[in-house]
Amino acid sequence: MLRELEYDNGSGTRLWESCDRRGTGSAVFILARIVPDDEILLIRQFRPPAGRLVLEFPAGLIDPGETPEATAVRELYEETGYRGRVLGQTLPRWSSPGLTGETISMVRMEVDGDACRDMKVEPHPEENERIEVFRVKRSGLTEFIARQEAEGVGIDTKLYTYLAGMEEAPDQRVSSSSHER
């Protein structure tokens, strides 16, 4: 839902454009690590606002009355077919506060790689979702993301934030002329 907000910044009234989801306005993204394989679960799906396939962590909207942990367990299974145990979560944070009031919590999960090694694991997406699942070694994550990006896949900024935390974020220097329209 698009909104025009009026606020006073201390020097007068201003207008600001915003968009919000119907419903709770809260979501989770899931940092699911497969042990002992030291792999991370990622998904790729078409995102209409981006107009392309986007590589991202599994994620989903929190249903009314649902906890972030319960949402993460449900969404991990729906989007990847894997089941995991919750290790912890962050408080809700804003991913794009200049555009929306939607908050998102990171839920860390652990998947037992030995328990699912001989099982056929299949996602159980919602009817309108077409999701590809990737198990990526943490040691090869930077290269995997670079290959995806070279193929024209959009990369969710949370993946770059994760890489930066691992001190492996690729340097993305872009000349000012490439931003001109």
XYZ file of C-alpha atoms in Angstrom:
181
model
C 0.000 0.000 0.000
C 1.461 3.358 -1.002
C 1.266 6.202 1.481
C 2.269 9.832 1.634
C 3.446 10.703 5.142
C 3.465 14.201 6.574
C 5.966 14.935 9.317
C 7.782 17.811 10.942
C 11.572 17.578 10.826
C 12.059 20.555 13.125
C 12.211 23.097 10.319
C 8.733 22.662 8.961
C 6.300 20.160 7.555
C 7.582 17.753 4.915
C 6.071 14.975 2.808
C 7.547 11.485 2.406
C 6.481 8.592 0.158
C 6.269 5.170 1.763
C 4.956 1.706 1.044
C 3.733 -0.925 3.465
C 2.467 -4.487 3.240
C -0.989 -5.429 4.314
C -0.827 -7.597 7.409
C 1.805 -7.675 10.104
C 4.597 -5.797 8.333
C 7.165 -8.123 9.865
C 9.338 -10.789 8.286
C 12.274 -13.096 8.938
C 15.282 -14.118 6.936
C 16.994 -17.355 7.768
C 20.711 -17.925 8.060
C 20.661 -21.733 7.856
C 24.002 -23.487 8.192
C 24.312 -27.161 7.326
C 26.649 -28.960 9.715
C 29.086 -30.627 9.596
C 29.299 -29.707 5.877
C 29.774 -25.967 6.588
C 27.285 -24.998 3.892
C 24.740 -22.190 3.776
C 21.274 -22.569 2.271
C 20.387 -19.938 -0.323
C 17.436 -19.558 -2.639
C 16.903 -17.918 -6.004
C 13.527 -16.681 -7.148
C 11.980 -14.066 -9.403
C 11.272 -10.850 -7.532
C 8.810 -8.592 -9.423
C 10.037 -5.274 -7.929
C 13.603 -6.147 -9.005
C 12.406 -7.434 -12.390
C 14.793 -10.384 -12.237
C 15.870 -13.498 -10.393
C 17.344 -12.636 -7.008
C 19.709 -14.736 -4.887
C 18.880 -14.454 -1.204
C 18.588 -16.172 2.140
C 15.320 -18.072 2.695
C 12.772 -15.646 4.143
C 9.119 -15.060 4.764
C 6.390 -12.969 6.293
C 5.368 -13.564 9.882
C 1.733 -14.661 10.058
C -0.530 -13.051 12.685
C 0.055 -14.705 16.058
C 3.230 -16.439 14.862
C 6.663 -15.983 16.433
C 9.721 -15.229 14.299
C 11.151 -18.642 15.283
C 7.995 -20.479 14.159
C 7.997 -18.501 10.908
C 11.636 -19.438 10.277
C 10.996 -23.150 10.851
C 7.941 -23.032 8.550
C 9.609 -20.964 5.825
C 12.836 -22.990 5.797
C 10.813 -26.142 5.180
C 8.503 -24.523 2.602
C 11.266 -22.814 0.628
C 14.043 -25.408 0.858
C 12.576 -28.690 2.125
C 15.061 -28.718 5.003
C 14.237 -28.825 8.690
C 16.505 -27.205 11.215
C 16.732 -26.082 14.774
C 16.680 -22.467 15.818
C 19.910 -21.235 17.430
C 18.859 -17.635 17.988
C 17.303 -14.543 16.502
C 17.787 -10.813 16.372
C 15.276 -8.212 17.397
C 13.285 -6.819 14.453
C 15.293 -4.347 12.373
C 14.491 -2.199 9.341
C 15.985 -3.222 6.020
C 14.917 -0.149 4.032
C 13.654 2.499 6.478
C 13.636 5.202 3.820
C 10.928 3.302 1.935
C 9.002 1.078 4.335
C 8.248 0.449 7.985
C 8.552 -3.327 7.467
C 10.836 -4.963 10.011
C 12.837 -8.148 9.589
C 14.494 -10.453 12.117
C 17.438 -12.698 11.335
C 16.902 -16.219 12.614
C 19.996 -18.423 12.797
C 19.300 -22.108 12.250
C 21.319 -25.289 12.079
C 20.503 -28.172 9.740
C 21.867 -31.651 10.471
C 23.561 -32.558 7.181
C 24.126 -36.156 8.262
C 20.412 -36.688 8.974
C 19.359 -35.522 5.503
C 22.251 -36.971 3.491
C 20.308 -39.982 2.171
C 16.937 -38.243 1.972
C 15.395 -36.601 -1.065
C 14.868 -33.022 0.070
C 12.289 -31.018 -1.876
C 10.891 -27.548 -1.285
C 7.186 -27.108 -0.561
C 6.638 -23.606 -1.945
C 3.384 -21.707 -2.012
C 1.469 -21.928 -5.288
C 2.830 -18.624 -6.621
C 6.488 -19.325 -5.717
C 9.133 -20.810 -8.024
C 12.210 -21.297 -5.870
C 15.606 -22.830 -6.618
C 17.633 -24.039 -3.637
C 21.420 -23.938 -3.346
C 23.700 -25.512 -0.752
C 26.864 -23.432 -0.894
C 30.116 -24.081 0.986
C 30.924 -21.045 3.081
C 34.484 -21.177 1.747
C 33.130 -20.803 -1.822
C 30.367 -18.306 -1.121
C 32.134 -15.250 -2.543
C 32.837 -17.018 -5.837
C 29.297 -18.458 -6.030
C 27.741 -15.022 -5.560
C 30.103 -13.490 -8.138
C 29.099 -16.165 -10.696
C 25.412 -15.548 -10.048
C 25.875 -11.816 -10.451
C 27.853 -12.302 -13.678
C 24.875 -14.285 -15.003
C 22.561 -11.319 -14.346
C 21.065 -12.555 -11.107
C 20.278 -9.829 -8.571
C 21.953 -10.211 -5.200
C 20.116 -9.384 -1.980
C 22.190 -6.932 0.024
C 21.921 -9.147 3.110
C 24.267 -11.595 1.351
C 26.883 -8.852 0.919
C 26.428 -7.865 4.543
C 27.048 -11.480 5.540
C 30.179 -11.605 3.371
C 31.390 -8.336 4.868
C 31.009 -9.912 8.297
C 33.180 -12.759 7.038
C 35.514 -10.074 5.602
C 35.097 -11.560 2.151
C 32.833 -9.014 0.468
C 33.993 -8.332 -3.081
C 34.949 -4.739 -3.785
C 32.174 -3.368 -5.973
C 33.629 -0.155 -7.341
C 31.444 1.363 -10.008
C 32.332 4.469 -11.956
C 30.026 7.443 -11.506
C 29.175 7.339 -15.232
C 27.492 3.943 -14.819
C 24.980 5.532 -12.417
C 24.024 8.370 -14.780
C 20.711 8.071 -16.585
